[in-house]
Each structure stands twice: as structure tokens, then as C-alpha cells.
PDB file of C-alpha atoms in Angstrom:
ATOM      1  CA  UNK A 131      17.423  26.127 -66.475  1.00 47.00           C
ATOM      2  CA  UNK A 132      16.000  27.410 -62.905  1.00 46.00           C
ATOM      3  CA  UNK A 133      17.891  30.842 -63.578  1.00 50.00           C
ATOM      4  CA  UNK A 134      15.520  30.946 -67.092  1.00 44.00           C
ATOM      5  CA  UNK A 135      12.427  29.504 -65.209  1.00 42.00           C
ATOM      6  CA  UNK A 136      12.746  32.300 -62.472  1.00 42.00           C
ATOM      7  CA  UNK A 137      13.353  35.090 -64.928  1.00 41.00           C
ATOM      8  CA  UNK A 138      10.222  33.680 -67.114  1.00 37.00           C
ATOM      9  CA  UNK A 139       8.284  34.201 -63.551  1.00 41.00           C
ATOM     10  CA  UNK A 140       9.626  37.246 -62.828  1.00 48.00           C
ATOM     11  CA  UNK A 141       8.388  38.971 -66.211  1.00 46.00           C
ATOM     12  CA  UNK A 142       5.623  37.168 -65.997  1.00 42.00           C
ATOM     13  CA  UNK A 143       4.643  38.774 -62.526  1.00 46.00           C
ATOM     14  CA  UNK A 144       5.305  42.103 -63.677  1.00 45.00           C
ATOM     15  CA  UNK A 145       3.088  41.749 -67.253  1.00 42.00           C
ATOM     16  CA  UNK A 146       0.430  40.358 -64.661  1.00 41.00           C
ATOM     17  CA  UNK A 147       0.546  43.439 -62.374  1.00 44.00           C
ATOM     18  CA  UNK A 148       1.117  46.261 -65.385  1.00 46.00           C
ATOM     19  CA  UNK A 149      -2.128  44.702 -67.276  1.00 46.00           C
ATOM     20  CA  UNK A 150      -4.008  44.520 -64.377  1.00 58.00           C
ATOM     21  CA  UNK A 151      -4.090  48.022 -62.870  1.00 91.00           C
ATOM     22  CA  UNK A 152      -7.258  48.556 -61.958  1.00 95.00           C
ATOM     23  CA  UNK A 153      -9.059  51.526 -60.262  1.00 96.00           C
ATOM     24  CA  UNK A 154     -12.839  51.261 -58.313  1.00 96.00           C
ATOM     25  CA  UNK A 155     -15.449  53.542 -57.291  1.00 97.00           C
ATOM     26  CA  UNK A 156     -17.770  51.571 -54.588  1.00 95.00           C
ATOM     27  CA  UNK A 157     -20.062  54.173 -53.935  1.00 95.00           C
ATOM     28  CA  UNK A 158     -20.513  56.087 -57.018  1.00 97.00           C
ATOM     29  CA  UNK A 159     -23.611  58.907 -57.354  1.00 97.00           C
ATOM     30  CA  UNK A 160     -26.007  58.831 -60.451  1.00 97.00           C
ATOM     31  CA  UNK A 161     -28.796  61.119 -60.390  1.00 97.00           C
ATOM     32  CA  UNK A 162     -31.214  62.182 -62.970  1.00 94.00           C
ATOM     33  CA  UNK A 163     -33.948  64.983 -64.003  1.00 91.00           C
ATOM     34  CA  UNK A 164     -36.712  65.349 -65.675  1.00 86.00           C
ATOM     35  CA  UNK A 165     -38.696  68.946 -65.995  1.00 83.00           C
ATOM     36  CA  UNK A 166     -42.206  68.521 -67.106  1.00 77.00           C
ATOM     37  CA  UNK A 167     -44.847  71.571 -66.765  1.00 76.00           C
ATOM     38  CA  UNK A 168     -46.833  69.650 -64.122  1.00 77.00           C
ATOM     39  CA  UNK A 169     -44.041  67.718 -61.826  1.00 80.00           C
ATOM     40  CA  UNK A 170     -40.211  68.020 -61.688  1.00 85.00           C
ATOM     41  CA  UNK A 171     -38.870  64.348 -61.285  1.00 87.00           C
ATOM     42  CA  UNK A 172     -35.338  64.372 -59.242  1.00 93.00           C
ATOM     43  CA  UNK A 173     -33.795  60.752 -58.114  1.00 95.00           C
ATOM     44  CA  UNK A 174     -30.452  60.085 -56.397  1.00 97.00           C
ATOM     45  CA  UNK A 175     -28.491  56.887 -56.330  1.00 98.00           C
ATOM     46  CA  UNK A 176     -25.532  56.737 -53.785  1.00 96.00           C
ATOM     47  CA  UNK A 177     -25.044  52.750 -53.867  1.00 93.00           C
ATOM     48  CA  UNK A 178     -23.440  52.743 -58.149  1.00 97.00           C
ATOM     49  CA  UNK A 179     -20.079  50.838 -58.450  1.00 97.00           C
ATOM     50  CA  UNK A 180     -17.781  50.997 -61.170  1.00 98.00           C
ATOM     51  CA  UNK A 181     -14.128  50.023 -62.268  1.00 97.00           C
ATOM     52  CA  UNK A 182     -11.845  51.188 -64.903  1.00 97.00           C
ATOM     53  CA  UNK A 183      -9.118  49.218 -66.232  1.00 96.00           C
ATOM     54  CA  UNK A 184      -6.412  51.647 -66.338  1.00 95.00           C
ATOM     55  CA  UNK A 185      -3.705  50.024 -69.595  1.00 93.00           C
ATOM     56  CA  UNK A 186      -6.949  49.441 -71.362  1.00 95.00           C
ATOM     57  CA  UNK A 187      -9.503  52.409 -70.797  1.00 96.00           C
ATOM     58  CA  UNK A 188     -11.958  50.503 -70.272  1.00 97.00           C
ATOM     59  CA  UNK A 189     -15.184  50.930 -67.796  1.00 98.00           C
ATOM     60  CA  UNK A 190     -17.993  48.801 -66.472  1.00 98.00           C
ATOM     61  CA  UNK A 191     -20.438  50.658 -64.578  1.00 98.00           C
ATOM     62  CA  UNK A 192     -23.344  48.378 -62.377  1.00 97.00           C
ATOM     63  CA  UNK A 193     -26.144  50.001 -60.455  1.00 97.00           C
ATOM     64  CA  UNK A 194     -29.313  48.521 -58.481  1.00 96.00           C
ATOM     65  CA  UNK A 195     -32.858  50.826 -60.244  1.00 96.00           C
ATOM     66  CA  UNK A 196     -34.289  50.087 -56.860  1.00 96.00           C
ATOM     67  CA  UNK A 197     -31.864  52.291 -54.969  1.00 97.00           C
ATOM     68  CA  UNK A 198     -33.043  55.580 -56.122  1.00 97.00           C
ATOM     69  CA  UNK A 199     -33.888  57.955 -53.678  1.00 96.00           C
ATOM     70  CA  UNK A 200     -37.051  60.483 -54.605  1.00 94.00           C
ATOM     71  CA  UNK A 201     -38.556  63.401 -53.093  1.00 91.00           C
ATOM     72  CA  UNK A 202     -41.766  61.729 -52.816  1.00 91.00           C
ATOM     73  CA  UNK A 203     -42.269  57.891 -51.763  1.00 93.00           C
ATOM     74  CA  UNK A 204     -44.897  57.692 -54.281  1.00 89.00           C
ATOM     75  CA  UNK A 205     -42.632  58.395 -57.350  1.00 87.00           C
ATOM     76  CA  UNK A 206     -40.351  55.925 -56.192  1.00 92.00           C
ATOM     77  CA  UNK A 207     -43.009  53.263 -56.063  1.00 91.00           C
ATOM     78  CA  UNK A 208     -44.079  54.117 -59.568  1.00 86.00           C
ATOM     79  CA  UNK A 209     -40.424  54.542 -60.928  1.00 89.00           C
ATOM     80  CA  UNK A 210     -40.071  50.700 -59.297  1.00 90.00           C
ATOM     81  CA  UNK A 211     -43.428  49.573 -60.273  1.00 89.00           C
ATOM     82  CA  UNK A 212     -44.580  50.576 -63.056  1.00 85.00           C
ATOM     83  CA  UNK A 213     -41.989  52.433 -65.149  1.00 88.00           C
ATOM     84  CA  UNK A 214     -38.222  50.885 -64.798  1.00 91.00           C
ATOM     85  CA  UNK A 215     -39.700  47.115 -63.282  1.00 93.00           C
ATOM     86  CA  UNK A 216     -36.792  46.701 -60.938  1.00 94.00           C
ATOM     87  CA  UNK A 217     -38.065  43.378 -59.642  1.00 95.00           C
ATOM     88  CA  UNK A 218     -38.150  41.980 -63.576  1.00 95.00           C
ATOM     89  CA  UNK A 219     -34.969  44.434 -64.366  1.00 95.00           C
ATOM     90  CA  UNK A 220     -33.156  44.963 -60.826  1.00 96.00           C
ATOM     91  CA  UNK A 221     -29.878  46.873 -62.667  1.00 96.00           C
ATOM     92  CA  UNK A 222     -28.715  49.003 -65.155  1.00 96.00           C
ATOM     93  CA  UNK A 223     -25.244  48.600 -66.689  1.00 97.00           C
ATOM     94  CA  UNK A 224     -22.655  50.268 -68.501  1.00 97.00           C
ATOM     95  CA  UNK A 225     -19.704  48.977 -70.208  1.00 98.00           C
ATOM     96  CA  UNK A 226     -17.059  50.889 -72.551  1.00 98.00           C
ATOM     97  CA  UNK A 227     -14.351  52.407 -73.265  1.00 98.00           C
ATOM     98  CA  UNK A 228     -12.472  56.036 -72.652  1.00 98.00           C
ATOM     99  CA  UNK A 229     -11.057  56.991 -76.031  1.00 97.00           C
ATOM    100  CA  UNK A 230      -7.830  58.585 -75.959  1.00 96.00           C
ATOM    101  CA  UNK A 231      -7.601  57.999 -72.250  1.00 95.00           C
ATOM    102  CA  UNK A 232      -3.736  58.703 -70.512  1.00 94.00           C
ATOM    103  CA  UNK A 233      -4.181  57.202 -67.326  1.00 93.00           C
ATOM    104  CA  UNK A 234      -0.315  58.697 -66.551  1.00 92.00           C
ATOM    105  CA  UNK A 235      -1.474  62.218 -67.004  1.00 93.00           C
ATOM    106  CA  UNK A 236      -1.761  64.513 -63.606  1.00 94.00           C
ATOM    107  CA  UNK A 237      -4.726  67.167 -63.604  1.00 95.00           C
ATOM    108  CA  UNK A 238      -8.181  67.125 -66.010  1.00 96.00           C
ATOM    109  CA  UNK A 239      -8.466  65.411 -68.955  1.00 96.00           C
ATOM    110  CA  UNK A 240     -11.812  65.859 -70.824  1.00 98.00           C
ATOM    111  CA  UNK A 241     -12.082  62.632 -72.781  1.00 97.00           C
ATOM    112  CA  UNK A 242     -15.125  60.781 -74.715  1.00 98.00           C
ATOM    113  CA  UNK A 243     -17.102  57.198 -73.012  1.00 98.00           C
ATOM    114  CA  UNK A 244     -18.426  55.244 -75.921  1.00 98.00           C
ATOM    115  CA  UNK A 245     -20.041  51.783 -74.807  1.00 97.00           C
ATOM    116  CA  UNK A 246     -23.402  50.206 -73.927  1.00 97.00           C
ATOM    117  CA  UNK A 247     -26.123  51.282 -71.241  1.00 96.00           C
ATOM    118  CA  UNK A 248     -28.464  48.239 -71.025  1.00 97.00           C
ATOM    119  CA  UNK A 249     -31.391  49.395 -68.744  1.00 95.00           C
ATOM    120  CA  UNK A 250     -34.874  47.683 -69.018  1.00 94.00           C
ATOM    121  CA  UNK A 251     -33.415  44.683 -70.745  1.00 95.00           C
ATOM    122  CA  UNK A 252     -32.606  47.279 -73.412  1.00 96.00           C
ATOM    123  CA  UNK A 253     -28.965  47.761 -75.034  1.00 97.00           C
ATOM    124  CA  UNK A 254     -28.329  50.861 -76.684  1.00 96.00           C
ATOM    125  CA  UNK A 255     -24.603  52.315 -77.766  1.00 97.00           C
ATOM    126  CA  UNK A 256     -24.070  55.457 -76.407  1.00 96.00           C
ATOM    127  CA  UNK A 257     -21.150  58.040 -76.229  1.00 97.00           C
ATOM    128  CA  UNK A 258     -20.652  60.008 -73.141  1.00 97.00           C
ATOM    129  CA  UNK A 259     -18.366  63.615 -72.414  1.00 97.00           C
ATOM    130  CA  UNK A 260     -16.737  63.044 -69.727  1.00 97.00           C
ATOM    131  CA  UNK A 261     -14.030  64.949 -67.297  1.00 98.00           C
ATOM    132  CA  UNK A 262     -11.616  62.772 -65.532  1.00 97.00           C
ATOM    133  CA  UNK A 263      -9.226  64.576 -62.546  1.00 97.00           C
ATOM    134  CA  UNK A 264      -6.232  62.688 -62.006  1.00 95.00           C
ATOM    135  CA  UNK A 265      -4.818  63.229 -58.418  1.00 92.00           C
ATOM    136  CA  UNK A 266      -2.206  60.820 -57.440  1.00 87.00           C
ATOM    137  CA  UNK A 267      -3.635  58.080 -58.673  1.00 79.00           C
ATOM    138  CA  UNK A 268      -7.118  58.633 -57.086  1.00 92.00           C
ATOM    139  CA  UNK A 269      -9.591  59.349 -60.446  1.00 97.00           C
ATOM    140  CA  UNK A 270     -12.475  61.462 -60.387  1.00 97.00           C
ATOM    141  CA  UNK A 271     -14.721  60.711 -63.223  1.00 98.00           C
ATOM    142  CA  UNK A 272     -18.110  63.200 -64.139  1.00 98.00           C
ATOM    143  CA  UNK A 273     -20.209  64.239 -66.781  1.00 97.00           C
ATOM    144  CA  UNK A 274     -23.768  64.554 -67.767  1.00 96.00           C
ATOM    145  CA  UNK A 275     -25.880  63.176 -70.716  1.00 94.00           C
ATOM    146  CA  UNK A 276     -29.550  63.222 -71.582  1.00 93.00           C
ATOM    147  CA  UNK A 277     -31.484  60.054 -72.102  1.00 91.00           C
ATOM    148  CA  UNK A 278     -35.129  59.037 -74.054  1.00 89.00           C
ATOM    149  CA  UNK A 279     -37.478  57.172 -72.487  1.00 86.00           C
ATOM    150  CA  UNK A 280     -38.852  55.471 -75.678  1.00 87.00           C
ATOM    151  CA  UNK A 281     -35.211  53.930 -76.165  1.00 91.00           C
ATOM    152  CA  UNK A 282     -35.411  51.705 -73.634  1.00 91.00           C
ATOM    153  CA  UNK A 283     -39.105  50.196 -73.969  1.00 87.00           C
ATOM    154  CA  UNK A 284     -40.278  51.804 -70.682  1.00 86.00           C
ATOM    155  CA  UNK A 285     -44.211  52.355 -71.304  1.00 81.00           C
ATOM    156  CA  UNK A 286     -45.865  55.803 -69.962  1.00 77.00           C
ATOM    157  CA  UNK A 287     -49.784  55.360 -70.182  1.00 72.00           C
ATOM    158  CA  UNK A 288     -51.132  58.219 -72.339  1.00 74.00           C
ATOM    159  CA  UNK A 289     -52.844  59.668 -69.430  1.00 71.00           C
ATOM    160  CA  UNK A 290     -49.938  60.322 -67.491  1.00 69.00           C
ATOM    161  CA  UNK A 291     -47.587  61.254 -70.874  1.00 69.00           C
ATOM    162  CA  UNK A 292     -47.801  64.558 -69.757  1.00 70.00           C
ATOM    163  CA  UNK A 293     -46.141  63.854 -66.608  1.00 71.00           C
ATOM    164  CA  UNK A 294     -42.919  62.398 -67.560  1.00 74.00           C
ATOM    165  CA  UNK A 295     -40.597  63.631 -69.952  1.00 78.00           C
ATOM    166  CA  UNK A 296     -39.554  62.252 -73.015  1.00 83.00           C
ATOM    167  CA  UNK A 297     -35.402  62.805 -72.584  1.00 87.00           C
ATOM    168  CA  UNK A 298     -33.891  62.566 -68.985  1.00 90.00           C
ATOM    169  CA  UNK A 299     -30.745  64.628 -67.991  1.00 93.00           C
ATOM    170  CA  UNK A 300     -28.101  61.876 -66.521  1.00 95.00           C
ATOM    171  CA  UNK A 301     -25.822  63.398 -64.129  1.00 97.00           C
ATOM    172  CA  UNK A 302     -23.038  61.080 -62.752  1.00 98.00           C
ATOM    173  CA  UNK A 303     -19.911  61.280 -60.626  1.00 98.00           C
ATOM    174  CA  UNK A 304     -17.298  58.948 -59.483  1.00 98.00           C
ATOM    175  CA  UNK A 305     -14.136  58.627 -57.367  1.00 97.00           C
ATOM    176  CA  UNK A 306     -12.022  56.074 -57.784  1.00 97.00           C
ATOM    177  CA  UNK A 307      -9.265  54.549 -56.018  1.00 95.00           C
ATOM    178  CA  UNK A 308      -6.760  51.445 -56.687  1.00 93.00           C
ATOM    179  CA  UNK A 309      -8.301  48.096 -56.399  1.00 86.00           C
ATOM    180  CA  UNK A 310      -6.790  45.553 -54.507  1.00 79.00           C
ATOM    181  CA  UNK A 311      -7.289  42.003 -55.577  1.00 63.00           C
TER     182      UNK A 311
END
């Protein structure tokens, strides 16, 4: 009975530890773009976590609207303000999953992220091309995709319409490394 109870553990212990292999990016970089004729609009965030569950493929991305970084202090006021409303919508999130993802496979895969990005209490299904460099178990995850204003509810005055752009290029990168409980 003990000798069945300790086995029972034992694969228990290792099902716990296969399904839980998990990899995290704690400082992860988004930035974004957006050309207009009258003002180029170019934002960095440094502060974006994410983890990846590694048997599952699947990927939660969380990142504070208030941390990105402008050229000009005034754009970030108005991003915070009056565009994004960070203090009534403080984060954006993504959650999802890589399809056809090999987490066992050394060197580039190029791989598809289909989830949802909720930003400005808006949730909108979105797929994502994405390369993923697998070095020893450290991942680097990148890719770029364009965005529309209008999806997410965010309202531009018609005065100033011709000073932000209707899609925004998303450019993101992330290195991730295994997460210790």
C-alpha cells in the first residue's frame, strides 16, 4: 500500500512539473508607430511582462498604457489623457495561443499568435506572425502587426483626425527565460 501511495506521488510530481513548464519575459519591449503628414507618433514601453506555457502554447501578455515613453512630454499626456484613458483603462492585455508551436525545437521557428488584445476596455481577436528563437531553453519571441484605432473605441476629435493615424504599426519583442515558482 505505501509502495503504491509513493509511486502515485511520484508520477504525480512529475505530471505536475511536465504540465507546468513555464517560460517569462519581465521586461518585455512594445513599441508602436504611427506616420501621419503633419507628426510622426513613436512610443516605447520597456516595463511589458509576459509568460508562455510551454506543453500548451499558450501566452498571456500584460502591459501598464501609462508606461510609454514619447519623444515629446506632451504626446504622452494626450496618449494618457485623452486618447488611451490609462487612469479609467491602466493596461492592455493579450492572451492566446501559438499554433503549431514545438517548444523542443532548437533555432527559429516562424509560427502564428491567435488570441485576444483587450485595450480600452475593448476585446478584439487577433492573429499575430510571429518568430520565436529557441536557444537553450531561453525564447526570444518578435513580430510586428498593425492596429486601427476605431477598433478599440478610442475617440480622435475631428480637428485633430488629421494628426493621428487610423492603423498603428505594433512592434514587439520578448526574451524569455524559465520561471521559477
Amino acid at each position: 500500500m505505501n509502495k503504491s501511495f509513493l509511486a502515485l506521488l511520484i508520477i504525480l510530481g512529475f505530471v505536475i512539473t511536465q504540465n507546468s513548464e513555464k517560460v517569462i519575459a519581465r521586461q518585455g519591449q512594445v513599441s508602436f508607430f504611427s506616420y501621419t503628414s503633419v507628426e510622426n507618433i513613436k512610443a516605447e514601453n520597456n516595463q511589458v511582462s509576459s509568460i508562455i506555457d510551454l506543453q500548451e502554447g499558450t501566452i498571456a501578455v500584460d502591459m501598464l498604457m501609462n508606461a510609454f515613453i514619447f519623444e515629446k512630454a506632451l504626446m504622452r499626456e494626450h496618449f494618457n489623457e485623452s486618447y488611451i484613458e490609462s487612469d479609467i483603462y491602466p493596461k492592455a492585455t493579450f492572451e492566446g495561443k501559438i499554433l503549431n508551436f514545438d517548444a523542443n525545437i532548437q533555432g527559429t521557428q516562424v509560427k502564428m499568435i491567435k488570441g485576444v488584445f483587450k485595450m480600452h476596455g475593448v476585446s478584439k481577436e487577433i492573429e499575430i506572425k510571429t518568430k520565436i528563437e529557441n536557444n537553450n531553453d531561453s525564447y526570444l519571441l518578435s513580430g510586428v502587426f498593425e492596429t486601427f484605432v476605431e477598433d478599440y473605441n478610442i475617440n480622435i476629435p475631428p480637428l485633430l483626425a488629421g494628426n493621428i493615424a487610423k492603423s498603428i504599426e505594433v512592434n514587439f519583442k520578448f526574451e524569455y527565460l524559465p520561471y521559477d515558482n
